[in-house]
Short mmCIF file of C-alpha atoms in Angstrom, two decimals:
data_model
loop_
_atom_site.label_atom_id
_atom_site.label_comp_id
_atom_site.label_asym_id
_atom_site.label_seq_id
_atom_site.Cartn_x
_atom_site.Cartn_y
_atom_site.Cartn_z
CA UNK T 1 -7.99 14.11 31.46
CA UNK T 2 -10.21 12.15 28.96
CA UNK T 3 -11.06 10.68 25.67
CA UNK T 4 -12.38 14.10 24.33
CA UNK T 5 -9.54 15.71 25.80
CA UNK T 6 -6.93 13.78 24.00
CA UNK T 7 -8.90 14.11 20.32
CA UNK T 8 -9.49 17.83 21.58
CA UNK T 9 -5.62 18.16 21.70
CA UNK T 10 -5.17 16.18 18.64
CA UNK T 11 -7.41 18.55 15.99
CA UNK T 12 -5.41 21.75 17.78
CA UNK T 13 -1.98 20.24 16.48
CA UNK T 14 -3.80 20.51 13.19
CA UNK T 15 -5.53 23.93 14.18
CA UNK T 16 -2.29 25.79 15.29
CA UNK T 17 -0.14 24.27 12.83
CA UNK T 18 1.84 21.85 14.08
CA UNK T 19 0.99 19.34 11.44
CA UNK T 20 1.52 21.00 8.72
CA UNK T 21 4.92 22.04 9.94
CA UNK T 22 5.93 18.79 10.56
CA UNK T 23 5.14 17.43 7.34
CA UNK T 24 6.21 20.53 5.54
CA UNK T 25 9.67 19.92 6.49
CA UNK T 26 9.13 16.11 5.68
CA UNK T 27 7.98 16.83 2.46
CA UNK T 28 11.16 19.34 1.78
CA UNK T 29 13.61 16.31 2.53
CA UNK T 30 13.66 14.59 -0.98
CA UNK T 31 13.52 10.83 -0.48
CA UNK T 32 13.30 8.87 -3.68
CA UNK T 33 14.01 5.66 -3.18
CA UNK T 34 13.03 4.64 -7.28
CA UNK T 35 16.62 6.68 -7.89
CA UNK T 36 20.14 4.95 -7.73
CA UNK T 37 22.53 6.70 -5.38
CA UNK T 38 19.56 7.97 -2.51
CA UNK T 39 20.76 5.91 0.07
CA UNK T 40 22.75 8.96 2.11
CA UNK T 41 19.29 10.54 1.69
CA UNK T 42 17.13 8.14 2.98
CA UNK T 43 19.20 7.87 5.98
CA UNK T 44 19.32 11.25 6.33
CA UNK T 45 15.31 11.44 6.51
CA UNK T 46 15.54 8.89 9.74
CA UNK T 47 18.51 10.26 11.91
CA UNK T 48 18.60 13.79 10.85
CA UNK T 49 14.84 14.64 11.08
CA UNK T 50 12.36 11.13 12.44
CA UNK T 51 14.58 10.08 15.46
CA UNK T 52 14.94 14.04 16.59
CA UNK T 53 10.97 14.50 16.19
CA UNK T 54 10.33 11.50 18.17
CA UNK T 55 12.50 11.49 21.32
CA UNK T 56 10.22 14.06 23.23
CA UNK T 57 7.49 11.33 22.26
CA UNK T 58 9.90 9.18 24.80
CA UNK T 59 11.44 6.68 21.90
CA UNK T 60 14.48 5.59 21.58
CA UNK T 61 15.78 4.11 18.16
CA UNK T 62 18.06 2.73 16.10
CA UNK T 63 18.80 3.09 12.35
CA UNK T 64 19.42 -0.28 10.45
CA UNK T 65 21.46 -0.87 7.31
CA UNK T 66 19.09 -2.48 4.73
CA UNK T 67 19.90 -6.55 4.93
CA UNK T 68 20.93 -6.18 1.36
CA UNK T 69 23.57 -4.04 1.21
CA UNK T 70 22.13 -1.66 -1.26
CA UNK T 71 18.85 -0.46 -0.53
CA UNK T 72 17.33 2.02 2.53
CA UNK T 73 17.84 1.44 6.23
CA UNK T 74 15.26 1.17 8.89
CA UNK T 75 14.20 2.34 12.02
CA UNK T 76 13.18 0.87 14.89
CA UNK T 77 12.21 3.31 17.77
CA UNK T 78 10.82 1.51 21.08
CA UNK T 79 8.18 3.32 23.82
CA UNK T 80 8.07 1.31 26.97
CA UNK T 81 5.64 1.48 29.87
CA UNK T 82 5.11 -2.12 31.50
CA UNK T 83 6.01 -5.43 30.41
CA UNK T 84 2.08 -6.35 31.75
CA UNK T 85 0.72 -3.57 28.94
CA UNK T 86 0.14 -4.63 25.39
CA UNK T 87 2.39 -3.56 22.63
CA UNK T 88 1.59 -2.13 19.23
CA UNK T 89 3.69 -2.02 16.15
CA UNK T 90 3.58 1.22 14.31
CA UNK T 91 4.24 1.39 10.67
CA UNK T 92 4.97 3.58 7.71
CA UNK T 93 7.61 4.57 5.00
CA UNK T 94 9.25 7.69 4.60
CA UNK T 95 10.33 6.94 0.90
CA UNK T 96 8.71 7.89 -2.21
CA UNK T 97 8.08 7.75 -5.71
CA UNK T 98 10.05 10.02 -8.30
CA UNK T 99 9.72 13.18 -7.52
CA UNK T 100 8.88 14.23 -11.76
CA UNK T 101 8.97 17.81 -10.57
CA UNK T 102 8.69 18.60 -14.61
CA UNK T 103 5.34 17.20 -14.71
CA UNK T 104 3.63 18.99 -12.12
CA UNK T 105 1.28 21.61 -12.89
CA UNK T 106 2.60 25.43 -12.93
CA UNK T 107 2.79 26.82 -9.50
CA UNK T 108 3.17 23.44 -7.80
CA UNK T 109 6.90 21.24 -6.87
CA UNK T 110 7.26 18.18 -5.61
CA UNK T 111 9.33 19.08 -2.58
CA UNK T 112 7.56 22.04 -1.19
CA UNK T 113 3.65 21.60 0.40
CA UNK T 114 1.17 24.38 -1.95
CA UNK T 115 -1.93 24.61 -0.34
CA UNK T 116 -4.87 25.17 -2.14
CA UNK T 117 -8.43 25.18 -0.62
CA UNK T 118 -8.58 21.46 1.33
CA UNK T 119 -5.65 20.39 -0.69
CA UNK T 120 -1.84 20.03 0.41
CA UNK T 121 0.64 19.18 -2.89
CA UNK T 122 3.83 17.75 -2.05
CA UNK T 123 5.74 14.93 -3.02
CA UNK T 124 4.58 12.37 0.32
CA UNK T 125 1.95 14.13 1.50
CA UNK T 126 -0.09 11.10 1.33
CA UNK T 127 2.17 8.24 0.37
CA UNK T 128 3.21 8.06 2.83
CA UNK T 129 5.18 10.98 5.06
CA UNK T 130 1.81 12.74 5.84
CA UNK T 131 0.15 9.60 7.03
CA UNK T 132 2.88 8.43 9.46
CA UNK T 133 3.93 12.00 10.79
CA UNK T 134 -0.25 12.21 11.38
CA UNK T 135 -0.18 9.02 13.26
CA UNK T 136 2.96 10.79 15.39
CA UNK T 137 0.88 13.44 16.29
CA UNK T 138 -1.61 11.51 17.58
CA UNK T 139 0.03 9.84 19.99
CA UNK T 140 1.85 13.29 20.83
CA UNK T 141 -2.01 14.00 21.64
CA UNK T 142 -2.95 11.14 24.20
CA UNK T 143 0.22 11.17 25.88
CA UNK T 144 -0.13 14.73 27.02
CA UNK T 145 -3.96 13.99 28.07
CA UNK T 146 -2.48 11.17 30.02
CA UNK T 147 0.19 13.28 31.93
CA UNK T 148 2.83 11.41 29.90
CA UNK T 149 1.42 7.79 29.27
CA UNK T 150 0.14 6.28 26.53
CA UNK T 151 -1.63 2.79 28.70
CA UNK T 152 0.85 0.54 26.53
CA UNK T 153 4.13 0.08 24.60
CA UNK T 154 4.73 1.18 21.26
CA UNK T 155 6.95 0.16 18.51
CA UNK T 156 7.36 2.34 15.96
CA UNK T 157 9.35 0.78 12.20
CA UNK T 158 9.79 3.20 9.53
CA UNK T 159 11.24 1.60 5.89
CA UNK T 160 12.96 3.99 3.28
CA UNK T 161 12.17 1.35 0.43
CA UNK T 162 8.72 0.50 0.33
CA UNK T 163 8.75 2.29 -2.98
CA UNK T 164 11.53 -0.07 -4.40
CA UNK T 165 9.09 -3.17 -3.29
CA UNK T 166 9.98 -3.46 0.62
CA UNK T 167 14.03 -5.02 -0.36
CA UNK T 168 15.21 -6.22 3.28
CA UNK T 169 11.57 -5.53 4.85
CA UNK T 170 11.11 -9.41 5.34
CA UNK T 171 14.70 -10.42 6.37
CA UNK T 172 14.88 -7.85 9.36
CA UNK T 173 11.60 -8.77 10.66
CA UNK T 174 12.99 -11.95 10.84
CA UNK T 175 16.25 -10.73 11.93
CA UNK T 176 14.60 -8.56 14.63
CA UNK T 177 11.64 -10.32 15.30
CA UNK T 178 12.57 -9.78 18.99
CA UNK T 179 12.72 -5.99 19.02
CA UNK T 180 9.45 -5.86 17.14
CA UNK T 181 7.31 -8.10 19.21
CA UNK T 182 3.77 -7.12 19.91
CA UNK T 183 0.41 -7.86 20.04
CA UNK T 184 -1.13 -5.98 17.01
CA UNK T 185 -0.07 -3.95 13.95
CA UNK T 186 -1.78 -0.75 13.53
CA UNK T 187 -0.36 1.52 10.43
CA UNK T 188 -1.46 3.31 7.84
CA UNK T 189 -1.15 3.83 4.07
CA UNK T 190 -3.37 3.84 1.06
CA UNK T 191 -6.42 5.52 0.67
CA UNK T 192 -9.97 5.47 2.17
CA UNK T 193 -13.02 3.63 -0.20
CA UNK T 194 -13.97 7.71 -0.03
CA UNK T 195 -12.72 11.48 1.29
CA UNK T 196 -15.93 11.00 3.69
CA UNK T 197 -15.80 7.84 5.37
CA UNK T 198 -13.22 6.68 7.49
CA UNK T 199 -11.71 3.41 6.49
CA UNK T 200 -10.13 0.01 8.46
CA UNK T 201 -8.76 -2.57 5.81
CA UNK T 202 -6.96 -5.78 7.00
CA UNK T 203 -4.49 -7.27 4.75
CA UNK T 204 -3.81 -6.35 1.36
CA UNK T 205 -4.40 -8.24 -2.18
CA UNK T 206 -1.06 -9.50 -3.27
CA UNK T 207 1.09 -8.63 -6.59
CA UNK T 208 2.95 -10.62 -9.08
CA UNK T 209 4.23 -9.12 -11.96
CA UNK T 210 5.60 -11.36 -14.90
CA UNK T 211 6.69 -10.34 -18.62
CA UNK T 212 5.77 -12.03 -21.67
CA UNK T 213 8.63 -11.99 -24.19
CA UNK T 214 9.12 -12.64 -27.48
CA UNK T 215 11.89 -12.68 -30.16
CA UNK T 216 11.80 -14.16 -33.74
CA UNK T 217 14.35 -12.30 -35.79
CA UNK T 218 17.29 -10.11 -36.60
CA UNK T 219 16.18 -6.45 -37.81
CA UNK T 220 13.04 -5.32 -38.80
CA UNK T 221 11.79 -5.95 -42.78
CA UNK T 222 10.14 -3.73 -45.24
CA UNK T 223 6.05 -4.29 -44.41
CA UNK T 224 5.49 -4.03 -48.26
CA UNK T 225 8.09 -7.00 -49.01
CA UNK T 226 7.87 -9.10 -46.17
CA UNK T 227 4.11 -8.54 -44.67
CA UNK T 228 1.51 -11.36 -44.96
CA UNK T 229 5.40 -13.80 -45.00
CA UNK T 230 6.72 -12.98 -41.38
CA UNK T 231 5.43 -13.92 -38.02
CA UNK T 232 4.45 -10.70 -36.77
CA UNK T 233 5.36 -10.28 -32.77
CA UNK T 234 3.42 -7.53 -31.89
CA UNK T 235 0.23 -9.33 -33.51
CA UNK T 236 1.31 -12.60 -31.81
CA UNK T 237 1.45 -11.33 -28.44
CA UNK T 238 -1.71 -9.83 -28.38
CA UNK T 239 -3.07 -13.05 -29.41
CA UNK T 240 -1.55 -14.58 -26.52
CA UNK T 241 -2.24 -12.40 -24.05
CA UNK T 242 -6.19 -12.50 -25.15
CA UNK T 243 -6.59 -15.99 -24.11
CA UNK T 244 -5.42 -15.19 -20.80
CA UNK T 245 -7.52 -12.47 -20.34
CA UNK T 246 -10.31 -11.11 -22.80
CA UNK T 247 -11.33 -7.94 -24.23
CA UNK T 248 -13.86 -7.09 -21.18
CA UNK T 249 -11.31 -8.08 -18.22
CA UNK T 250 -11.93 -11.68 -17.66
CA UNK T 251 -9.68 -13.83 -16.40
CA UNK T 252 -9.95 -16.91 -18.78
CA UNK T 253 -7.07 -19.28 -17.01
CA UNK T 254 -8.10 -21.22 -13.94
CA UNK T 255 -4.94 -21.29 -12.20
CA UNK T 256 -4.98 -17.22 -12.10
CA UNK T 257 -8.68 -16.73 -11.03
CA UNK T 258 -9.31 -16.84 -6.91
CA UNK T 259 -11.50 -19.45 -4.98
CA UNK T 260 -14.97 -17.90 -4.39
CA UNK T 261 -15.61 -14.75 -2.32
CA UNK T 262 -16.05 -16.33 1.45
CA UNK T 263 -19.21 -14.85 2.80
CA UNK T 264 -17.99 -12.37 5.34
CA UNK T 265 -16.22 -10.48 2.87
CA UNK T 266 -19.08 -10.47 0.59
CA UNK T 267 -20.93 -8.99 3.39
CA UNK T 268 -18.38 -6.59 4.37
CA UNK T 269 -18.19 -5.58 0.74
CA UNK T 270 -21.78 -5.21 0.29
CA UNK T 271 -21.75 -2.06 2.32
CA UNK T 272 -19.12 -0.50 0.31
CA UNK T 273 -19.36 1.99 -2.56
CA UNK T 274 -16.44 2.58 -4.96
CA UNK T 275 -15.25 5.65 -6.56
CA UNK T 276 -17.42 7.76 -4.87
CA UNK T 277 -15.47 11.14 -4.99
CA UNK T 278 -15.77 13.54 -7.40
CA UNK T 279 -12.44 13.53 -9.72
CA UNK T 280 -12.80 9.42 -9.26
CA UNK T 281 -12.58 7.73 -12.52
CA UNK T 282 -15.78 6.98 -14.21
CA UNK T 283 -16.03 3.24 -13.45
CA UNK T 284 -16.46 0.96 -16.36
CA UNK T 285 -19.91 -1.01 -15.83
CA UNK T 286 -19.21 -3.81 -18.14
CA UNK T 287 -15.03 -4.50 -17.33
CA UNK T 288 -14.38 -7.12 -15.14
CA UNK T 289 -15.21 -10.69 -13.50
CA UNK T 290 -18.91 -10.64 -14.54
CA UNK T 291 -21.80 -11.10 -11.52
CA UNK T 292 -19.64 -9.09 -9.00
CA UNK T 293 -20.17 -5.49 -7.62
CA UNK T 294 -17.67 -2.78 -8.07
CA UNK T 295 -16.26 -3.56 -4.69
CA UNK T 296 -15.82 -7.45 -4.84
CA UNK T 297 -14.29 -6.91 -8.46
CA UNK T 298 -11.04 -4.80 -6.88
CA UNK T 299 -11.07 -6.09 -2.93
CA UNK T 300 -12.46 -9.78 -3.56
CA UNK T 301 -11.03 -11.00 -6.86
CA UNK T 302 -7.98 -11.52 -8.94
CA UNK T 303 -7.20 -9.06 -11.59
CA UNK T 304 -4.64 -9.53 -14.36
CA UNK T 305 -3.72 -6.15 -15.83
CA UNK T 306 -1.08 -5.19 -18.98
CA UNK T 307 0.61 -2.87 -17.21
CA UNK T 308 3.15 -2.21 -20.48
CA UNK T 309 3.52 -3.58 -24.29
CA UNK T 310 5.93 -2.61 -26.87
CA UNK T 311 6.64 -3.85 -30.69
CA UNK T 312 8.85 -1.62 -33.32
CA UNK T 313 8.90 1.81 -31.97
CA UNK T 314 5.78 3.60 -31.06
CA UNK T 315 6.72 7.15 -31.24
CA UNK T 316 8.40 6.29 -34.87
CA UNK T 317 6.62 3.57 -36.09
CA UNK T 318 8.77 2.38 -39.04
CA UNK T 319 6.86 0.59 -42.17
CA UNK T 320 8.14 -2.41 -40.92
CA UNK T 321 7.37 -5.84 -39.50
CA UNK T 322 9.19 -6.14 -36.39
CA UNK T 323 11.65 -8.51 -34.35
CA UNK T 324 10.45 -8.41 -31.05
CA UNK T 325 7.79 -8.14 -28.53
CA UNK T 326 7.51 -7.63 -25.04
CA UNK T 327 4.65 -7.39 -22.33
CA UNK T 328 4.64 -7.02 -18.67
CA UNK T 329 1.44 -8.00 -17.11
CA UNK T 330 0.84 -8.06 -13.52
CA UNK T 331 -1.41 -10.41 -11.38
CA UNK T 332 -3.29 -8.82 -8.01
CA UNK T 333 -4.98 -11.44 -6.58
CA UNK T 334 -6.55 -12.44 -3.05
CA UNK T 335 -6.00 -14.81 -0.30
CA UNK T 336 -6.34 -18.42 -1.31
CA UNK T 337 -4.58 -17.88 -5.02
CA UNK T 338 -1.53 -20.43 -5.56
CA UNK T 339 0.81 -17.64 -6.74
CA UNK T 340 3.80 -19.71 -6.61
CA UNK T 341 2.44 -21.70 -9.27
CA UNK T 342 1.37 -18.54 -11.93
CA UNK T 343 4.63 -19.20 -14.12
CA UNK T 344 4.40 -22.65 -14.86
CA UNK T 345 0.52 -22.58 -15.23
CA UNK T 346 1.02 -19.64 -17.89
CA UNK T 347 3.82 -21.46 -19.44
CA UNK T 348 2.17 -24.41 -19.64
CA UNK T 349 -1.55 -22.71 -20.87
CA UNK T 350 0.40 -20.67 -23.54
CA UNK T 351 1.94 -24.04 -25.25
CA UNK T 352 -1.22 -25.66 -25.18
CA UNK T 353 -2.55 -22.49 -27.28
CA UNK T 354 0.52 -22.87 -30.09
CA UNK T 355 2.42 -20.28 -28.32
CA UNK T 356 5.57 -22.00 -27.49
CA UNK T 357 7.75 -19.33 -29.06
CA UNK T 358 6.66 -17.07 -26.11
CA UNK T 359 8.90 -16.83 -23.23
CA UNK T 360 7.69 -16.34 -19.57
CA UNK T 361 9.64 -15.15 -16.50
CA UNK T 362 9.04 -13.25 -13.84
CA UNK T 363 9.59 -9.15 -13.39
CA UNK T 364 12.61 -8.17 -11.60
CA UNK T 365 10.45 -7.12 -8.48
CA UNK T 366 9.13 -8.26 -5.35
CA UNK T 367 6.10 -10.65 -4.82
CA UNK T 368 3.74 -9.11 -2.40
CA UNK T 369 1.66 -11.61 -0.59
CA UNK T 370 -1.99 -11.94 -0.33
CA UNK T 371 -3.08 -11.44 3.69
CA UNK T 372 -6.19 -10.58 5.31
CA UNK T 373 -6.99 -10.70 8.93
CA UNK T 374 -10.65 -12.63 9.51
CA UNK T 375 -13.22 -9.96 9.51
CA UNK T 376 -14.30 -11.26 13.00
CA UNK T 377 -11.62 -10.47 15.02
CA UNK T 378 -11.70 -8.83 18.21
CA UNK T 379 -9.67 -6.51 17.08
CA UNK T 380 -12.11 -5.40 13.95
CA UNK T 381 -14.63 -4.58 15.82
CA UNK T 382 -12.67 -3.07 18.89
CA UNK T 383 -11.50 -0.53 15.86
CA UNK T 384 -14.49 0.45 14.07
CA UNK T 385 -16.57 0.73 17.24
CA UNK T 386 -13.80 3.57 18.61
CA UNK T 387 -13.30 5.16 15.06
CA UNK T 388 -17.60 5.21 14.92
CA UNK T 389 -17.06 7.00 18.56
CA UNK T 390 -14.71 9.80 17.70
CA UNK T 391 -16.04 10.50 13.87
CA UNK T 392 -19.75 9.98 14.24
CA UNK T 393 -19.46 7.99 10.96
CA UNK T 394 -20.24 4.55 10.10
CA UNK T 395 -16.48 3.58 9.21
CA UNK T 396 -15.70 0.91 6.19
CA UNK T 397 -14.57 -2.30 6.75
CA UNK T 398 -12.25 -3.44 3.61
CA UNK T 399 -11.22 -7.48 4.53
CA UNK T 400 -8.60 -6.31 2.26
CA UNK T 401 -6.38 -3.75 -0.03
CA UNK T 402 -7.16 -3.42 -3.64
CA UNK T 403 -3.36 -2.48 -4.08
CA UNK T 404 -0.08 -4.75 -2.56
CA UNK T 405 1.54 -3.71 0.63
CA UNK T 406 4.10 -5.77 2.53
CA UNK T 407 1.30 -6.42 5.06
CA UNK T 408 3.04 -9.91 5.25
CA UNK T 409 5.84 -9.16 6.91
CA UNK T 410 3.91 -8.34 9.56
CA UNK T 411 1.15 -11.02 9.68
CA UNK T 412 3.11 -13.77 8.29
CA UNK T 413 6.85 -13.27 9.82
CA UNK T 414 5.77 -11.33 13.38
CA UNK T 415 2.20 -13.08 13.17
CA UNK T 416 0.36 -10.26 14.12
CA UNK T 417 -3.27 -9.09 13.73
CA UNK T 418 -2.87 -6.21 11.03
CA UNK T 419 -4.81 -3.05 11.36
CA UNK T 420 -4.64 -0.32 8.59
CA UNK T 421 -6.50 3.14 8.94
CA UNK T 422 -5.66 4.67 5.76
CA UNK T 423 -5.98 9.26 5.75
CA UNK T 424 -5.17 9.21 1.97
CA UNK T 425 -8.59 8.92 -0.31
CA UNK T 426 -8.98 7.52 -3.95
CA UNK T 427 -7.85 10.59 -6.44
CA UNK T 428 -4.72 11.74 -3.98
CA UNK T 429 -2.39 11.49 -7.30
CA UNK T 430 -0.30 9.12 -5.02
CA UNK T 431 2.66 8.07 -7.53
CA UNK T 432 1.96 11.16 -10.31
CA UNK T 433 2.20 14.85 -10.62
CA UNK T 434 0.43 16.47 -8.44
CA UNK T 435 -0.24 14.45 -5.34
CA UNK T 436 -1.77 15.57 -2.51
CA UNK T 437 -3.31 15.34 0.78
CA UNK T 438 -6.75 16.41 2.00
CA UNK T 439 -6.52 18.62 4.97
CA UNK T 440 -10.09 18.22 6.22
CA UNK T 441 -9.40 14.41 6.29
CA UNK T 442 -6.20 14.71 7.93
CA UNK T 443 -7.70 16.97 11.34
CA UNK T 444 -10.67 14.42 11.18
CA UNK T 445 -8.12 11.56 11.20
CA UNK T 446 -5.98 13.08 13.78
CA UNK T 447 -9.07 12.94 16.32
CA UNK T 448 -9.40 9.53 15.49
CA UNK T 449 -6.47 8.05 15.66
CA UNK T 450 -5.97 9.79 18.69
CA UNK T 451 -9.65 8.08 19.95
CA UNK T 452 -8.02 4.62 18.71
CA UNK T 453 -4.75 5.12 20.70
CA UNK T 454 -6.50 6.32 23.64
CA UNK T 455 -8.46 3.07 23.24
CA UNK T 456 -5.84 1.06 23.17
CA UNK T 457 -4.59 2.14 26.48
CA UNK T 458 -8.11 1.72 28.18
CA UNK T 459 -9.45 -1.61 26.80
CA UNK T 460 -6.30 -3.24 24.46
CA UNK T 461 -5.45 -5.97 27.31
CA UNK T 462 -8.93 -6.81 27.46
CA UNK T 463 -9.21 -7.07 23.49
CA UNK T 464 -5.67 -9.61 24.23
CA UNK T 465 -7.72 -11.84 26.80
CA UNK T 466 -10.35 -11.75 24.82
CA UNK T 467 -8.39 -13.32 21.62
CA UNK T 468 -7.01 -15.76 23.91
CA UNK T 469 -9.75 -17.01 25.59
CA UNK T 470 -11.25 -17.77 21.73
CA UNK T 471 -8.12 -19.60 20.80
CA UNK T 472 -8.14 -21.24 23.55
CA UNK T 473 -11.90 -22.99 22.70
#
């Protein structure tokens, strides 16, 4: 058997339907882990339907209680040929968003796949069922083109609360950073830069959301009577978030903007073109850090977005000045930002702009980290020169994310090299009504993740001696 035959094997599990079955009954498995009382659920999704659909793969797993107590469990599922072979860490999420099923359009529902043309609707489809159960399939693919081997050992860890922000994610790799040794992370999630190209990011920017608070007053008071004699909060906010960031996207504090764009990612970005496809956003020419391409401005730069703002009630605005204020904003930023220091810098920048009155804390969520493995590592190129085999496409090489993933656990806990080969693309609908999955992109990402694994088992220990030699120098 061969390289062809295995990506030959892996496009027939999408030709005769065995993909879309798979993910169809996925998909029909409602997994919200956004929702209070889900946690029977997202159990259920592991033991009930993953570990079944894996064991004739050859794993065996366990299911583990999330470290906190009150969040989804985890699975880790091992695949062991030699202790000589390398190892690879396999990773995805079987939660999801809400499922909103009142929001999709007519004819569609969040827990059942609709096909229509190229496009598969479901709830998970592409965030993030249909990307792992894809990845499943491919190694389904090279182990029967290798009369039952893969050419190294596999472990696979499936989270049901990446949704929630990854709760536990970090404690049980450090927990179980025995069971989940290896040599290099390969997972995917997210989308490609396009439908068309195949995609290899590294690391992820990180996220830190914080809220902006303020209240002056009891009640509301007539705007007739009182306007023009009370502090407005609404009016005062805005003020204060505008010298933070101004009306064309700029960050104007120091302590929140990144260190400049090292030159390898400036290269690797200079190949890349953003929003390419056609129901894409129109991209805003003039919004953003000023001097920087479309690409640096979302994979090599901090943004700082208002994600929400309220004052009085919007939907029955009253003819009043109001009490209170409130703003969430949310900082993505790159590797080489001091996140750790983003409240007190605020705090302190807002005082010395006579806004003392407003408070600052951070959002009840999770801080993802900034990571990003160095574009020139063996292991880059060892991926996009296989991917470049099996598609015939020039593949694009993101040194990082736009969006947050808990790509630290797994760089900075396991200290691995982290490999992600998104089969989502830009206008999926991941998170809203309506999301879906590309079917043409998923049988051309079967092949080559099935290429990639297939790789792995002919030239992954020479890719390890290769790293060590370097370190080594």
């Amino acid at each position: 058997m061969s390289r062809h035959d295995a990506i030959a094997r892996a496009t027939r599990h999408y030709d005769e339907g065995g993909f879309l079955a798979a993910l169809q009954d996925a998909v029909a498995r409602p997994t919200e882990s956004q929702t209070t009382g889900q946690v029977p659920a997202l159990h259920a999704y592991l033991t009930d339907w993953l570990v079944p659909a894996i064991a004739p793969l050859g794993f065996t797993g366990r299911v583990y209680d999330n470290p906190d107590g009150v969040h989804g469990p985890f699975l880790i599922a091992t695949r062991h040929e030699g202790d000589d072979l390398p190892t690879v860490l396999i990773y995805g999420h079987g939660d999801t968003v809400r499922g909103y099923p009142e929001q999709w359009r007519a004819g569609l529902d969040p827990w059942r796949i609709v096909i229509e043309g190229d496009r598969w609707y479901g709830r998970g489809t592409a965030d993030n069922k249909g990307q792992h159960i894809l990845n499943l399939g491919a190694l389904g693919a090279v182990i029967a083109a290798r009369d039952g081997r893969l050419g190294f050992n596999t472990t696979l860890l499936i989270e049901m609360g990446e949704e929630a922000g990854s709760p536990g994610l970090r404690e049980l790799c450090r927990a179980e950073a025995t069971a989940l040794r290896a040599d290099v992370l390969i997972a995917s999630d997210g989308p490609r830069v396009s439908a068309e190209r195949p995609t290899v990011f590294l690391g992820s920017r990180g996220g830190f959301t914080f809220e902006l608070d303020l209240d002056l007053r009891e009640g509301s008071h007539h705007s007739g009577n009182w306007g023009g004699l009370l502090r407005n909060p609404g009016t005062v906010l805005a003020n204060a978030i505008a010298t933070l960031v101004d009306g064309r996207g700029t960050i104007l504090l120091d302590a929140l903007r990144p260190p400049p764009i090292p030159e390898g990612v400036r290269a690797a970005l200079a190949d890349i073109t953003v929003g390419s496809d056609p129901t894409a956003p129109e991209i805003d020419a003039d919004w953003g850090e000023p001097g920087l391409s479309p690409a640096e401005r979302v994979f090599g730069w901090n943004t700082l977005e208002v994600l929400a703002f309220k004052t009085g009630d919007p939907d029955g605005p009253l003819n009043a000045v109001p009490s209170k204020a409130k703003a969430t904003l949310q900082l993505r930023f790159v590797v080489g930002t001091d996140w750790e220091s983003i409240l007190p810098a605020v705090r302190a920048h807002l005082d010395a702009h006579g806004f003392p009155m407003v408070a600052v804390r951070a959002a009840r969520t999770e801080v993802f980290r900034a990571t990003r493995l160095p574009v020139d590592d063996p292991w880059v190129g060892w991926a996009l020169a296989s991917i470049a085999e099996s598609t015939g496409k020039r593949p694009a090489l993101l040194p990082n994310l736009g969006g947050s993933l808990p790509n630290d656990a797994f760089s900075e806990i396991l200290g691995l090299p982290t490999l992600w080969v998104p089969h989502s693309y830009p206008a999926c609908l991941q998170h809203g009504p309506d999301e879906h999955l590309l079917g043409s992109t998923s049988r051309e990402a079967l092949g080559l993740m099935a290429g990639l694994f297939w790789d792995l088992g002919e030239t992954g220990s020479a890719i390890l001696a290769t790293r060590k030699a370097r370190r080594e120098t």
